Coordinates of N, CA and C in Angstrom, one line a residue:
M1098 N 199.5 134.0 124.6 CA 198.8 133.0 125.3 C 197.3 133.2 125.0
V1099 N 196.5 132.1 124.7 CA 195.1 132.2 124.6 C 194.5 131.1 125.5
D1100 N 193.6 131.5 126.5 CA 193.1 130.6 127.4 C 194.2 129.8 128.1
G1101 N 195.3 130.4 128.4 CA 196.4 129.8 129.1 C 197.2 128.9 128.3
K1102 N 196.9 128.8 127.0 CA 197.7 128.0 126.1 C 198.5 128.8 125.1
K1103 N 199.7 128.3 124.8 CA 200.5 129.0 123.8 C 199.9 128.9 122.4
H1104 N 199.9 130.1 121.7 CA 199.3 130.1 120.4 C 200.4 130.7 119.4
D1105 N 200.8 130.0 118.4 CA 201.7 130.5 117.5 C 201.0 131.3 116.4
V1106 N 201.3 132.6 116.4 CA 200.7 133.6 115.5 C 201.4 133.4 114.1
L1107 N 202.7 133.2 114.1 CA 203.4 133.0 112.8 C 204.2 131.7 112.9
H1108 N 204.3 131.0 111.8 CA 205.2 129.8 111.8 C 205.6 129.5 110.4
D1109 N 206.8 129.1 110.3 CA 207.4 128.7 108.9 C 207.3 129.9 108.0
V1110 N 207.6 131.1 108.5 CA 207.6 132.3 107.6 C 209.0 132.4 107.0
N1111 N 209.0 132.4 105.7 CA 210.3 132.7 105.0 C 210.0 133.7 103.9
A1112 N 210.5 134.9 104.1 CA 210.2 136.0 103.1 C 211.4 136.9 102.9
F1113 N 211.6 137.3 101.7 CA 212.6 138.3 101.3 C 211.9 139.6 100.8
L1114 N 212.2 140.7 101.4 CA 211.6 142.0 101.1 C 212.7 142.8 100.4
P1115 N 212.6 143.1 99.1 CA 213.6 143.8 98.4 C 213.7 145.3 98.9
Q1116 N 214.9 145.9 98.8 CA 215.1 147.3 99.1 C 214.5 148.2 98.1
N1117 N 214.2 149.4 98.5 CA 213.8 150.5 97.6 C 212.6 150.1 96.8
S1118 N 211.6 149.4 97.4 CA 210.4 148.9 96.7 C 209.3 149.0 97.7
I1119 N 208.0 148.8 97.1 CA 206.9 148.8 98.0 C 206.5 147.3 98.1
S1120 N 206.7 146.7 99.3 CA 206.3 145.4 99.5 C 205.0 145.4 100.3
V1121 N 204.0 144.6 99.9 CA 202.7 144.6 100.6 C 202.5 143.2 101.3
I1122 N 202.1 143.3 102.5 CA 201.7 142.1 103.3 C 200.2 142.1 103.3
L1123 N 199.7 141.1 102.6 CA 198.2 141.0 102.4 C 197.6 139.8 103.1
G1124 N 196.5 140.0 103.7 CA 195.9 138.8 104.3 C 194.6 139.2 105.1
K1125 N 193.8 138.2 105.5 CA 192.6 138.5 106.3 C 193.0 138.8 107.7
S1126 N 192.0 139.3 108.4 CA 192.2 139.7 109.8 C 192.6 138.4 110.6
G1127 N 193.6 138.6 111.5 CA 194.0 137.5 112.3 C 195.0 136.5 111.7
C1128 N 195.6 136.9 110.5 CA 196.5 136.0 109.8 C 197.9 136.2 110.2
G1129 N 198.2 137.2 111.0 CA 199.6 137.4 111.5 C 200.3 138.5 110.8
K1130 N 199.7 139.3 109.9 CA 200.4 140.3 109.1 C 200.9 141.4 110.0
T1131 N 200.0 141.9 110.9 CA 200.5 143.0 111.8 C 201.5 142.6 112.8
T1132 N 201.4 141.3 113.3 CA 202.5 140.8 114.1 C 203.8 140.7 113.4
F1133 N 203.8 140.3 112.2 CA 205.0 140.3 111.3 C 205.6 141.7 111.2
L1134 N 204.7 142.7 111.0 CA 205.2 144.1 110.8 C 205.8 144.6 112.1
R1135 N 205.2 144.2 113.2 CA 205.7 144.7 114.5 C 207.0 144.0 114.9
I1136 N 207.2 142.8 114.5 CA 208.5 142.1 114.7 C 209.6 142.8 113.9
L1137 N 209.3 143.2 112.6 CA 210.2 144.0 111.8 C 210.6 145.3 112.5
A1138 N 209.6 145.9 113.2 CA 209.9 147.2 113.9 C 210.5 147.0 115.3
N1139 N 210.7 145.8 115.7 CA 211.2 145.5 117.0 C 210.2 145.9 118.1
L1140 N 208.9 145.9 117.8 CA 207.9 146.2 118.8 C 207.3 144.9 119.3
E1141 N 207.6 143.8 118.8 CA 207.1 142.5 119.2 C 208.3 141.5 119.2
Q1142 N 208.3 140.6 120.2 CA 209.4 139.7 120.4 C 209.0 138.4 119.7
Y1143 N 209.9 137.6 119.2 CA 209.7 136.3 118.6 C 210.6 135.3 119.3
D1144 N 210.2 134.1 119.3 CA 211.0 133.1 120.1 C 211.8 132.1 119.2
Q1145 N 211.6 132.2 117.9 CA 212.3 131.4 116.9 C 212.6 132.1 115.7
G1146 N 213.6 131.7 115.0 CA 213.9 132.3 113.6 C 214.8 133.5 113.7
E1147 N 215.0 134.2 112.6 CA 215.9 135.3 112.5 C 215.3 136.4 111.5
V1148 N 215.5 137.6 112.0 CA 215.1 138.8 111.1 C 216.4 139.5 110.8
S1149 N 216.7 139.6 109.5 CA 217.9 140.3 109.1 C 217.7 141.6 108.5
I1150 N 218.1 142.7 109.2 CA 218.0 144.0 108.7 C 219.3 144.7 109.0
N1151 N 219.9 145.4 108.0 CA 221.2 146.0 108.1 C 221.1 147.0 109.4
N1152 N 222.2 147.0 110.1 CA 222.3 147.8 111.3 C 222.2 149.2 111.1
D1153 N 222.5 149.7 109.9 CA 222.4 151.1 109.6 C 221.0 151.6 109.1
E1154 N 220.1 150.6 109.0 CA 218.8 150.9 108.5 C 218.0 151.6 109.6
K1155 N 217.4 152.8 109.3 CA 216.5 153.5 110.2 C 215.0 153.2 109.8
I1156 N 214.2 152.9 110.8 CA 212.8 152.4 110.5 C 211.8 153.5 111.0
G1157 N 210.9 153.8 110.2 CA 209.8 154.7 110.5 C 208.5 153.8 110.5
F1158 N 207.5 154.2 111.3 CA 206.3 153.4 111.5 C 205.1 154.3 111.3
V1159 N 204.1 153.9 110.5 CA 202.9 154.7 110.3 C 201.8 153.7 110.8
F1160 N 201.0 154.1 111.8 CA 200.0 153.2 112.4 C 198.7 153.3 111.6
Q1161 N 197.7 152.5 112.0 CA 196.4 152.5 111.3 C 195.7 153.8 111.6
E1162 N 195.9 154.3 112.9 CA 195.3 155.6 113.2 C 196.4 156.6 113.1
P1163 N 196.1 157.9 112.8 CA 197.2 158.9 112.7 C 198.0 159.1 114.0
R1164 N 197.3 159.0 115.1 CA 198.0 159.1 116.4 C 198.7 160.5 116.5
L1165 N 198.0 161.5 116.1 CA 198.6 162.9 116.3 C 198.3 163.4 117.7
M1166 N 199.1 164.3 118.1 CA 198.9 165.0 119.4 C 197.9 166.1 119.2
P1167 N 196.7 166.1 119.8 CA 195.7 167.1 119.5 C 196.0 168.5 119.9
W1168 N 197.0 168.6 120.8 CA 197.4 170.0 121.3 C 198.5 170.6 120.5
L1169 N 199.0 169.8 119.5 CA 200.1 170.3 118.7 C 199.7 170.6 117.3
S1170 N 200.3 171.6 116.7 CA 200.0 172.0 115.3 C 200.5 170.9 114.4
V1171 N 200.2 171.0 113.1 CA 200.7 170.1 112.1 C 202.2 170.1 112.1
S1172 N 202.8 171.2 112.0 CA 204.3 171.3 111.9 C 204.9 170.7 113.2
K1173 N 204.4 170.9 114.4 CA 204.9 170.4 115.6 C 204.6 168.9 115.7
N1174 N 203.5 168.4 115.2 CA 203.3 167.0 115.2 C 204.3 166.3 114.3
I1175 N 204.7 166.9 113.2 CA 205.7 166.3 112.3 C 207.0 166.2 112.9
T1176 N 207.4 167.2 113.7 CA 208.7 167.2 114.3 C 208.7 166.6 115.7
F1177 N 207.6 166.1 116.2 CA 207.5 165.6 117.6 C 208.4 164.4 117.7
G1178 N 209.2 164.4 118.8 CA 210.1 163.3 119.1 C 211.4 163.4 118.5
L1179 N 211.6 164.4 117.6 CA 212.9 164.5 116.9 C 213.9 165.3 117.9
E1180 N 215.1 164.9 117.8 CA 216.1 165.7 118.5 C 216.3 167.1 117.8
K1181 N 216.7 168.1 118.6 CA 216.7 169.5 118.1 C 217.6 169.6 116.8
Q1182 N 218.7 168.8 116.8 CA 219.6 168.9 115.7 C 219.0 168.3 114.4
M1183 N 217.9 167.6 114.5 CA 217.3 167.0 113.4 C 216.2 167.9 112.8
I1184 N 215.8 168.9 113.5 CA 214.7 169.8 113.1 C 215.3 170.9 112.3
N1185 N 215.0 170.9 111.0 CA 215.5 171.8 110.0 C 214.3 172.5 109.3
L1186 N 214.3 173.8 109.3 CA 213.1 174.5 108.8 C 213.0 174.2 107.3
N1187 N 214.1 174.2 106.6 CA 214.0 173.8 105.1 C 213.5 172.4 104.9
K1188 N 213.9 171.5 105.8 CA 213.4 170.1 105.7 C 211.9 170.1 106.0
L1189 N 211.5 170.8 107.0 CA 210.0 170.9 107.3 C 209.2 171.4 106.2
E1190 N 209.7 172.5 105.6 CA 209.0 173.1 104.5 C 208.9 172.1 103.3
E1191 N 210.0 171.4 103.1 CA 210.0 170.4 102.0 C 208.9 169.3 102.3
L1192 N 208.8 168.8 103.5 CA 207.9 167.8 103.9 C 206.4 168.3 103.7
M1193 N 206.2 169.6 104.2 CA 204.9 170.2 104.0 C 204.5 170.2 102.6
N1194 N 205.4 170.6 101.7 CA 205.1 170.6 100.3 C 204.9 169.2 99.7
L1195 N 205.7 168.3 100.2 CA 205.6 166.9 99.7 C 204.2 166.3 100.0
I1196 N 203.7 166.6 101.2 CA 202.4 166.0 101.6 C 201.2 166.9 101.2
G1197 N 201.5 168.0 100.5 CA 200.5 168.9 100.0 C 199.7 169.7 101.1
L1198 N 200.4 170.0 102.2 CA 199.7 170.7 103.3 C 200.4 171.9 103.8
K1199 N 201.1 172.6 102.8 CA 201.9 173.8 103.1 C 201.0 174.8 103.8
K1200 N 199.8 175.0 103.5 CA 198.9 176.0 104.0 C 198.4 175.6 105.4
F1201 N 198.7 174.4 105.8 CA 198.0 173.9 107.1 C 199.1 173.7 108.2
E1202 N 200.2 174.2 108.1 CA 201.3 173.9 109.1 C 200.9 174.4 110.5
K1203 N 200.1 175.4 110.6 CA 199.7 175.9 111.9 C 198.3 175.4 112.4
A1204 N 197.7 174.5 111.5 CA 196.4 173.9 111.9 C 196.6 172.8 112.9
Y1205 N 195.5 172.5 113.6 CA 195.5 171.4 114.6 C 194.7 170.2 114.0
P1206 N 195.0 169.0 114.6 CA 194.4 167.8 114.0 C 192.9 167.8 113.8
H1207 N 192.2 168.4 114.8 CA 190.7 168.4 114.7 C 190.2 169.3 113.5
Q1208 N 191.1 170.1 112.9 CA 190.8 170.9 111.8 C 191.1 170.2 110.5
L1209 N 191.6 169.0 110.5 CA 192.0 168.3 109.3 C 191.0 167.1 109.1
S1210 N 190.9 166.7 107.8 CA 190.1 165.5 107.4 C 191.0 164.3 107.8
G1211 N 190.3 163.1 107.7 CA 191.1 161.9 108.0 C 192.2 161.7 107.0
G1212 N 192.1 162.0 105.8 CA 193.1 161.8 104.8 C 194.3 162.8 105.1
M1213 N 194.0 164.0 105.5 CA 195.0 165.0 105.8 C 195.8 164.6 107.0
Q1214 N 195.1 164.0 108.0 CA 195.7 163.5 109.2 C 196.7 162.4 108.9
Q1215 N 196.3 161.5 108.0 CA 197.2 160.4 107.6 C 198.5 161.0 106.8
R1216 N 198.3 162.1 106.1 CA 199.4 162.7 105.4 C 200.4 163.2 106.4
V1217 N 199.9 163.8 107.5 CA 200.7 164.3 108.6 C 201.5 163.2 109.2
A1218 N 200.8 162.0 109.5 CA 201.4 160.9 110.1 C 202.5 160.3 109.2
L1219 N 202.3 160.4 107.9 CA 203.4 159.9 107.0 C 204.5 160.9 107.0
A1220 N 204.2 162.2 107.0 CA 205.3 163.2 107.1 C 206.1 163.0 108.3
R1221 N 205.5 162.7 109.4 CA 206.2 162.5 110.7 C 207.2 161.4 110.6
A1222 N 206.7 160.3 109.9 CA 207.7 159.2 109.7 C 208.8 159.6 108.8
L1223 N 208.5 160.3 107.8 CA 209.6 160.8 106.8 C 210.6 161.7 107.5
A1224 N 210.1 162.5 108.5 CA 210.9 163.5 109.1 C 212.1 162.9 109.8
Y1225 N 211.9 161.6 110.2 CA 213.0 160.9 110.9 C 214.0 160.4 109.9
D1226 N 213.7 160.6 108.6 CA 214.6 160.2 107.5 C 214.9 158.7 107.6
P1227 N 213.9 157.8 107.6 CA 214.1 156.4 107.7 C 214.5 155.8 106.3
S1228 N 215.2 154.7 106.3 CA 215.4 154.0 105.0 C 214.3 153.0 104.8
I1229 N 213.6 152.6 105.8 CA 212.4 151.7 105.7 C 211.2 152.3 106.4
I1230 N 210.1 152.3 105.7 CA 208.8 152.8 106.4 C 207.9 151.6 106.5
L1231 N 207.4 151.3 107.7 CA 206.5 150.3 107.9 C 205.1 150.9 108.1
M1232 N 204.1 150.4 107.4 CA 202.8 151.0 107.4 C 201.7 149.9 107.7
D1233 N 201.0 150.1 108.8 CA 200.0 149.1 109.2 C 198.6 149.5 108.9
E1234 N 198.1 149.1 107.7 CA 196.8 149.5 107.3 C 196.4 150.9 107.5
P1235 N 197.3 151.9 107.0 CA 197.1 153.3 107.3 C 195.9 153.9 106.7
F1236 N 195.3 153.3 105.6 CA 194.2 153.9 104.9 C 192.9 153.1 105.1
A1237 N 192.9 152.2 106.0 CA 191.7 151.3 106.2 C 190.5 152.1 106.7
A1238 N 190.6 153.1 107.4 CA 189.5 153.8 108.0 C 189.0 154.9 107.0
L1239 N 189.6 155.1 105.9 CA 189.2 156.2 105.0 C 188.2 155.7 104.0
D1240 N 187.4 156.7 103.5 CA 186.4 156.3 102.5 C 187.1 156.0 101.2
Y1241 N 186.3 155.4 100.3 CA 186.9 154.8 99.0 C 187.7 155.9 98.3
F1242 N 187.2 157.1 98.1 CA 187.8 158.1 97.2 C 189.1 158.6 97.9
T1243 N 189.0 158.9 99.2 CA 190.1 159.4 100.0 C 191.2 158.3 100.0
R1244 N 190.8 157.1 100.1 CA 191.8 156.0 100.2 C 192.5 155.9 98.8
E1245 N 191.8 156.0 97.7 CA 192.4 156.0 96.4 C 193.4 157.1 96.2
T1246 N 193.0 158.3 96.7 CA 193.9 159.5 96.6 C 195.2 159.2 97.4
M1247 N 195.0 158.7 98.6 CA 196.2 158.4 99.5 C 197.1 157.4 98.9
Q1248 N 196.5 156.4 98.2 CA 197.4 155.4 97.5 C 198.2 156.1 96.4
K1249 N 197.6 157.0 95.7 CA 198.4 157.7 94.7 C 199.4 158.6 95.3
E1250 N 199.1 159.2 96.4 CA 200.1 160.0 97.1 C 201.3 159.2 97.6
L1251 N 201.0 158.0 98.1 CA 202.1 157.1 98.6 C 203.0 156.7 97.5
I1252 N 202.4 156.4 96.3 CA 203.2 156.0 95.1 C 204.1 157.2 94.7
R1253 N 203.5 158.4 94.7 CA 204.2 159.6 94.3 C 205.4 159.9 95.2
I1254 N 205.1 159.8 96.5 CA 206.2 160.0 97.5 C 207.3 158.9 97.4
Y1255 N 206.9 157.7 97.1 CA 207.8 156.6 96.9 C 208.7 156.9 95.7
Q1256 N 208.1 157.3 94.6 CA 208.9 157.6 93.4 C 209.9 158.8 93.6
L1257 N 209.5 159.7 94.5 CA 210.4 160.8 94.8 C 211.5 160.5 95.7
K1258 N 211.2 159.7 96.7 CA 212.1 159.4 97.8 C 212.8 158.0 97.7
K1259 N 212.2 157.1 97.0 CA 212.8 155.7 96.9 C 213.1 155.1 98.2
K1260 N 212.2 155.2 99.1 CA 212.3 154.5 100.4 C 211.8 153.0 100.2
S1261 N 212.3 152.2 101.1 CA 211.7 150.8 101.2 C 210.5 150.9 102.0
I1262 N 209.3 150.5 101.5 CA 208.0 150.6 102.1 C 207.5 149.2 102.3
I1263 N 207.1 148.9 103.5 CA 206.4 147.6 103.8 C 205.0 147.9 104.3
F1264 N 204.0 147.5 103.5 CA 202.6 148.0 103.7 C 201.7 146.9 104.0
V1265 N 201.0 146.9 105.1 CA 200.0 145.9 105.5 C 198.6 146.3 105.1
T1266 N 197.9 145.4 104.5 CA 196.5 145.6 104.1 C 195.7 144.3 104.0
H1267 N 194.4 144.4 104.1 CA 193.5 143.3 103.8 C 192.8 143.5 102.5
S1268 N 193.1 144.6 101.8 CA 192.4 144.9 100.5 C 193.3 144.4 99.4
I1269 N 192.7 143.4 98.6 CA 193.4 142.9 97.4 C 193.6 144.0 96.4
E1270 N 192.6 144.9 96.2 CA 192.7 145.9 95.2 C 193.8 146.9 95.6
E1271 N 193.9 147.2 96.9 CA 195.0 148.1 97.3 C 196.3 147.5 97.1
A1272 N 196.5 146.2 97.5 CA 197.7 145.6 97.3 C 198.2 145.6 95.8
I1273 N 197.2 145.3 94.9 CA 197.6 145.3 93.5 C 197.9 146.7 93.0
A1274 N 197.2 147.7 93.5 CA 197.4 149.1 93.1 C 198.8 149.6 93.4
I1275 N 199.3 149.3 94.6 CA 200.5 149.9 95.0 C 201.7 148.9 95.1
G1276 N 201.5 147.6 95.3 CA 202.6 146.7 95.6 C 203.4 146.3 94.4
Q1277 N 204.7 146.3 94.6 CA 205.6 145.8 93.6 C 205.9 144.3 93.9
N1278 N 205.8 144.0 95.2 CA 206.0 142.7 95.7 C 204.9 142.4 96.7
I1279 N 204.1 141.4 96.5 CA 203.0 141.1 97.4 C 203.2 139.7 98.1
L1280 N 203.2 139.7 99.4 CA 203.2 138.5 100.2 C 201.8 138.2 100.7
V1281 N 201.3 137.0 100.4 CA 200.0 136.6 100.8 C 200.1 135.8 102.1
F1282 N 199.6 136.3 103.2 CA 199.6 135.6 104.5 C 198.3 134.9 104.7
N1283 N 198.4 133.7 105.2 CA 197.2 133.0 105.6 C 197.6 132.0 106.7
E1284 N 196.8 132.1 107.8 CA 197.0 131.2 109.0 C 198.5 131.2 109.4
G1285 N 199.1 132.4 109.5 CA 200.4 132.6 110.0 C 201.6 132.2 109.1
K1286 N 201.3 131.9 107.8 CA 202.3 131.5 106.9 C 202.2 132.4 105.6
V1287 N 203.3 132.5 104.9 CA 203.3 133.1 103.6 C 202.9 132.0 102.6
H1288 N 201.7 132.2 102.0 CA 201.1 131.2 101.1 C 201.5 131.4 99.7
A1289 N 201.9 132.6 99.4 CA 202.3 132.9 98.0 C 202.9 134.3 97.9
Q1290 N 203.7 134.5 96.9 CA 204.4 135.8 96.7 C 204.2 136.2 95.2
F1291 N 203.8 137.4 94.9 CA 203.6 137.9 93.6 C 204.5 139.1 93.3
N1292 N 205.2 139.1 92.2 CA 206.0 140.2 91.8 C 205.3 141.0 90.7
L1293 N 205.0 142.3 91.0 CA 204.3 143.1 90.0 C 205.2 144.3 89.5
E1294 N 206.5 144.1 89.6 CA 207.4 145.2 89.2 C 207.2 145.6 87.7
Q1295 N 206.8 144.7 86.9 CA 206.6 144.9 85.5 C 205.4 145.8 85.2
Y1296 N 204.5 146.0 86.1 CA 203.3 146.8 85.9 C 203.6 148.3 86.4
E1297 N 203.6 149.2 85.5 CA 203.9 150.6 85.8 C 202.7 151.3 86.5
Y1298 N 203.1 152.3 87.2 CA 202.1 153.2 87.9 C 201.6 154.3 86.9
P1299 N 200.4 154.7 87.0 CA 199.3 154.2 87.8 C 198.7 152.9 87.2
R1300 N 198.2 152.0 88.0 CA 197.7 150.7 87.5 C 196.2 150.7 87.3
D1301 N 195.8 150.0 86.3 CA 194.4 149.8 86.1 C 194.1 148.4 86.7
V1302 N 193.5 148.4 87.9 CA 193.3 147.1 88.6 C 192.2 146.3 88.0
L1303 N 191.5 146.9 87.0 CA 190.5 146.1 86.2 C 191.0 145.6 84.9
S1304 N 192.3 145.8 84.7 CA 192.9 145.2 83.4 C 192.8 143.7 83.5
P1305 N 192.7 143.0 82.4 CA 192.6 141.5 82.4 C 193.8 140.8 83.2
S1306 N 195.0 141.3 83.0 CA 196.1 140.6 83.6 C 196.1 140.8 85.1
L1307 N 195.7 142.0 85.6 CA 195.6 142.2 87.1 C 194.4 141.5 87.7
I1308 N 193.3 141.4 86.9 CA 192.2 140.6 87.4 C 192.6 139.1 87.6
E1309 N 193.4 138.6 86.7 CA 193.9 137.2 86.8 C 194.7 137.1 88.1
I1310 N 195.6 138.1 88.4 CA 196.4 138.0 89.6 C 195.5 138.1 90.8
K1311 N 194.4 138.9 90.8 CA 193.4 139.0 91.9 C 192.8 137.6 92.1
K1312 N 192.5 136.9 91.0 CA 191.9 135.6 91.2 C 192.8 134.6 91.8
E1313 N 194.1 134.7 91.4 CA 195.1 133.8 92.0 C 195.3 134.1 93.5
I1314 N 195.2 135.4 93.9 CA 195.3 135.8 95.3 C 194.2 135.2 96.1
L1315 N 193.0 135.3 95.5 CA 191.8 134.9 96.2 C 191.8 133.4 96.4
K1316 N 192.4 132.6 95.5 CA 192.6 131.2 95.7 C 193.5 130.9 96.9
K1317 N 194.6 131.7 97.1 CA 195.5 131.5 98.2 C 194.9 131.9 99.5
L1318 N 193.9 132.8 99.5 CA 193.3 133.3 100.7 C 192.1 132.4 101.1
A1319 N 191.7 131.5 100.2 CA 190.5 130.7 100.4 C 190.8 129.7 101.6

């Protein structure tokens, strides 16, 4: 509700997100992309339509802020919320190695950089062993170089784990760098969909073909 009136954030959304791929939800602020992600995570209710996710799919969520517990170490932040039978020391060691923070398992959040904190947040989602990982602009607050590093880390982890990743961003360059499937949201609708599976990682976002795709995306966002 806005000023006592009903406001439709999303309408006429029709989208298919393939399994075991990185799908990017791209759009300007206020276009409904985060609401769409929260609906997929069952954190937001919708009054029309249907969301189809297999019942056996487990969903992990990575927020824009790391949301780490400041009084817990890195290792305890990763296992926070897990049932005791899910906490496996070998699994924890694997995750620490995977995110490149093996030497920091006893460190506390205030001792970590922003990029390192986001790695811990990603490891916490992976510890739940989800088949789908939802990511809401997780690198938006990072500087350019750290953001680029985290994009490469995400691709590396995806290639190792082959999880289904749905990633929200307002950065066209980020979408092109990581997305195999890009959904362009504008005014609560999917205005276009781009398939980039033919482009191998790592991608040169300044290549002529990807610059043309960027131009097409800009047209849809205008």
